[in-house]
Every structure is written in C-alpha cells, then in structure tokens.
mmCIF file of C-alpha atoms in Angstrom:
data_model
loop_
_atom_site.group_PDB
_atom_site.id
_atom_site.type_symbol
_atom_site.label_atom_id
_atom_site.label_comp_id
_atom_site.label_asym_id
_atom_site.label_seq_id
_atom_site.Cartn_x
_atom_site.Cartn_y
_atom_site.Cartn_z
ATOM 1 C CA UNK A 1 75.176 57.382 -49.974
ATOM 2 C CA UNK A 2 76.253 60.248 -52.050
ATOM 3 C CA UNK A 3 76.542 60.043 -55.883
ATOM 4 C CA UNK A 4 78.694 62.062 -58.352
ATOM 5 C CA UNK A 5 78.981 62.804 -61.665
ATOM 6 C CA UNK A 6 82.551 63.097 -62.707
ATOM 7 C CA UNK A 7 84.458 64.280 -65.864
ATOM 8 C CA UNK A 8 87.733 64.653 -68.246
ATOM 9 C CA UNK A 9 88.362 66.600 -70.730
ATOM 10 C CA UNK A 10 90.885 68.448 -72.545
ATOM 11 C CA UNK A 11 91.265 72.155 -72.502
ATOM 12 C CA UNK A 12 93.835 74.257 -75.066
ATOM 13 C CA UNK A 13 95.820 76.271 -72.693
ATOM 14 C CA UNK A 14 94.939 79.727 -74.488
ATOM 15 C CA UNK A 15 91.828 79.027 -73.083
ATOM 16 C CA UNK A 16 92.125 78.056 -69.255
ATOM 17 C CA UNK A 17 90.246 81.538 -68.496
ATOM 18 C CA UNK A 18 87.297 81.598 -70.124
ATOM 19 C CA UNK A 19 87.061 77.821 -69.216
ATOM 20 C CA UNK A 20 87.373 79.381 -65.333
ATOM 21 C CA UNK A 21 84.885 81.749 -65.894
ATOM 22 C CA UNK A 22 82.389 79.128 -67.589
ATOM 23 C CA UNK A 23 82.868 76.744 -65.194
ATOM 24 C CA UNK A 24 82.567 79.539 -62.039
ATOM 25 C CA UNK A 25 79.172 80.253 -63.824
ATOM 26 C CA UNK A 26 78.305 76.779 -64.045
ATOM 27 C CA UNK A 27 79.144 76.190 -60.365
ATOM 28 C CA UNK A 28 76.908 78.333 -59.051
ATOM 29 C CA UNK A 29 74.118 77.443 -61.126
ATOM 30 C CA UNK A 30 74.398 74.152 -60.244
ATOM 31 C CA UNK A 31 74.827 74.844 -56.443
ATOM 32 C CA UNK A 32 72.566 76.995 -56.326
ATOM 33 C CA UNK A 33 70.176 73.961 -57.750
ATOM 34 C CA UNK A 34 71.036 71.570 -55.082
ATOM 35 C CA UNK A 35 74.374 70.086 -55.715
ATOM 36 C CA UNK A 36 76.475 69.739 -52.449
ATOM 37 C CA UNK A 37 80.285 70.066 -54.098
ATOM 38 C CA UNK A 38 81.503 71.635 -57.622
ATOM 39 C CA UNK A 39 85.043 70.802 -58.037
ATOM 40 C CA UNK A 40 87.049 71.842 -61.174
ATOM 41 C CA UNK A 41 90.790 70.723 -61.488
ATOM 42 C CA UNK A 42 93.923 71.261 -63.509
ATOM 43 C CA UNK A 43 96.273 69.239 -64.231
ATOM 44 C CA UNK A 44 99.672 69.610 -62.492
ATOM 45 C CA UNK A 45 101.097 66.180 -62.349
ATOM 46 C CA UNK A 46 99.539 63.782 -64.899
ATOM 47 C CA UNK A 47 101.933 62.378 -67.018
ATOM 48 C CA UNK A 48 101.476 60.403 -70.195
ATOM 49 C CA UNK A 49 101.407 56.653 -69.654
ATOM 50 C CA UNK A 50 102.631 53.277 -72.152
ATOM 51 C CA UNK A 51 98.778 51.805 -71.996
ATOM 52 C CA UNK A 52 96.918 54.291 -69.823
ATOM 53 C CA UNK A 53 96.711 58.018 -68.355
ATOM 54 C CA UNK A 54 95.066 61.288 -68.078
ATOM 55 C CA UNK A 55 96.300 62.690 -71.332
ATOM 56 C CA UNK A 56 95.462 59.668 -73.565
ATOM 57 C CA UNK A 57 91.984 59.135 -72.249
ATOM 58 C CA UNK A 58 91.479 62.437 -74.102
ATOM 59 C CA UNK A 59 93.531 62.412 -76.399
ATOM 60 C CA UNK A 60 95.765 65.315 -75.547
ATOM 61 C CA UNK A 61 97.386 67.762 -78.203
ATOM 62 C CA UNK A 62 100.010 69.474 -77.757
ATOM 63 C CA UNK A 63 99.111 72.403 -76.398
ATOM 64 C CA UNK A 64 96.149 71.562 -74.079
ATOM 65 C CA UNK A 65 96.025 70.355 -70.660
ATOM 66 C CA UNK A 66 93.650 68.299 -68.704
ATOM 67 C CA UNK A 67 90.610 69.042 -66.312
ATOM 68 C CA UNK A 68 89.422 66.297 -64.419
ATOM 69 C CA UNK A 69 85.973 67.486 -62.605
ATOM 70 C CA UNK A 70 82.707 66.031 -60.124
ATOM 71 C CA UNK A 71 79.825 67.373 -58.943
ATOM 72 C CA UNK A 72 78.594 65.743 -55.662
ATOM 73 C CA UNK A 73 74.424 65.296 -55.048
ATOM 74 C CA UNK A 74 72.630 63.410 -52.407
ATOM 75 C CA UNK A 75 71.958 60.464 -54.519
ATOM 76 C CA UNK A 76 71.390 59.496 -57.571
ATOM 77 C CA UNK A 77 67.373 60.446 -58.045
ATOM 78 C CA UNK A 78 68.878 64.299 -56.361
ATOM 79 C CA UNK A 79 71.819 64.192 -59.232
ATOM 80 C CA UNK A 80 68.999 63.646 -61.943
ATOM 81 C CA UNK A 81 66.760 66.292 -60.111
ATOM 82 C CA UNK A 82 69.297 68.999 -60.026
ATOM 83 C CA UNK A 83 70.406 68.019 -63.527
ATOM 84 C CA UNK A 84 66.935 68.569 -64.816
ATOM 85 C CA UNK A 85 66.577 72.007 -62.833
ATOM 86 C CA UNK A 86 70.363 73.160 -63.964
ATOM 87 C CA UNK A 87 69.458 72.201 -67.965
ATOM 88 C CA UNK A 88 66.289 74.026 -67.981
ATOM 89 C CA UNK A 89 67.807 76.960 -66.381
ATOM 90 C CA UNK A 90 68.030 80.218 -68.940
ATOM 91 C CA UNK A 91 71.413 81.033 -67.621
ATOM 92 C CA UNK A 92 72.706 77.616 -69.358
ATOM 93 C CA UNK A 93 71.435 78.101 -72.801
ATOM 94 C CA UNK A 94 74.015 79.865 -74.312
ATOM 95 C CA UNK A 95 77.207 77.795 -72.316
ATOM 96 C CA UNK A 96 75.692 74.942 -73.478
ATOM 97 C CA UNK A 97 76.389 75.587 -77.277
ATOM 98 C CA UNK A 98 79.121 73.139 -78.614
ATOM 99 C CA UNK A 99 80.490 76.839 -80.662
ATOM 100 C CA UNK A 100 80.957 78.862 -76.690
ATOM 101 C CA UNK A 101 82.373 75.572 -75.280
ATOM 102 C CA UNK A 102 86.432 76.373 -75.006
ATOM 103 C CA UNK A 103 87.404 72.876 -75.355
ATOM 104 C CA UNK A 104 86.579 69.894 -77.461
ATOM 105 C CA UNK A 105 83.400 68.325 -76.040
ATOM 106 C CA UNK A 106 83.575 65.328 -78.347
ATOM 107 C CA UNK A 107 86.740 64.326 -76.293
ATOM 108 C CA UNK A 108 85.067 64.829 -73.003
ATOM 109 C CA UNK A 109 84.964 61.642 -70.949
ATOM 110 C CA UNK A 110 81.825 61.917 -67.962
ATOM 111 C CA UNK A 111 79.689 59.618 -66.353
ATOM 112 C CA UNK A 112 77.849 59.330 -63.259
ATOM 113 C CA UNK A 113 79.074 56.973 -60.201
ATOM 114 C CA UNK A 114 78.076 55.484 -56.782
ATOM 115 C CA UNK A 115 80.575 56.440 -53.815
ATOM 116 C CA UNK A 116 81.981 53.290 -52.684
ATOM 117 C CA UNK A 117 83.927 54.562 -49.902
ATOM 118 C CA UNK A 118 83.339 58.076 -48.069
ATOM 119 C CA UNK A 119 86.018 58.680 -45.356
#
C-alpha cells in the first residue's frame, strides 16, 4: 500500500510566493525522482482551537499562515529511494539552506506514514 510523507509548517504571508515557487521547484524534482503525488496546501479554514489545531501545532504568529503538505511514493523502501535520489540532487543544494527557506523550519512538523485506508 502506498506511503506518504506529510508536513506542517508555518509560512509569513509576505512570503507565500517564493514559498510557491520553492515548492513548484521542489515538486518537480521530486516527481521527476519517482514520487506519484506532490501536494502543497494553504490554509483557508483552520481555525485556532482551546487544546488542539492547525495554528498551534506550529505555533502560528500573527502574520503567517499554515501549509499542510504530502508527498505520495509506492511504499515505504520507494519513499526512502526517491528521498535519497531528491537529496543528492544538485538542484536541491541551495533550497535546502535553513537562510533560502521562507519559513521557520524549526516549527515544521513532518513525518512519514502508512495509508490506512485508500478509497
């Protein structure tokens, strides 16, 4: 069954295009590696919650918003191939430096899961 690797994060909203354009550049890269689905989302309806939510799993400021993200693979052992491929990939070098990054990676949330249900 397929496997993903999903992510949060928050973005300043000055900075929702370059994130776009990073994250365009990253999609291809890592389709063009192998993965089957490179989803990027904004939120539009994620309000803050009393114990739990979107914004406080990041820790949202003021004036950034959240992107909740996956990248489908195969399976696990083709997620950790095409991982491997995308981070030795030239094209990645200099996106990968915390200083281009337009968001706060220390408040990034990502981890890899097992579908439990496909429908």
């Amino acid at each position: 069954m397929a496997y993903v690797d999903g992510f949060v994060l928050p973005l300043p909203k000055t900075n929702v295009e370059a994130y776009r354009a990073i994250a365009n550049k990253c999609g291809a890269i890592w389709r063009e590696h192998g993965a089957l689905q490179f989803r990027e989302c904004i939120a539009d309806d994620v309000k803050p919650g009393k114990l739990t939510s979107f914004p406080q799993s990041v820790n949202l400021e003021p004036e950034e918003t959240v992107i909740f993200a996956w990248i489908v693979y195969e399976s696990r052992a083709h997620r950790d191939e095409v991982n491997d491929k995308v981070m030795k990939d030239p094209r990645m070098a200099d996106m990968m430096k915390p200083a281009s990054m337009p968001f706060d990676g220390k408040r990034m949330i990502y981890g890899g899961f097992e579908v439990l249900v496909d429908l």
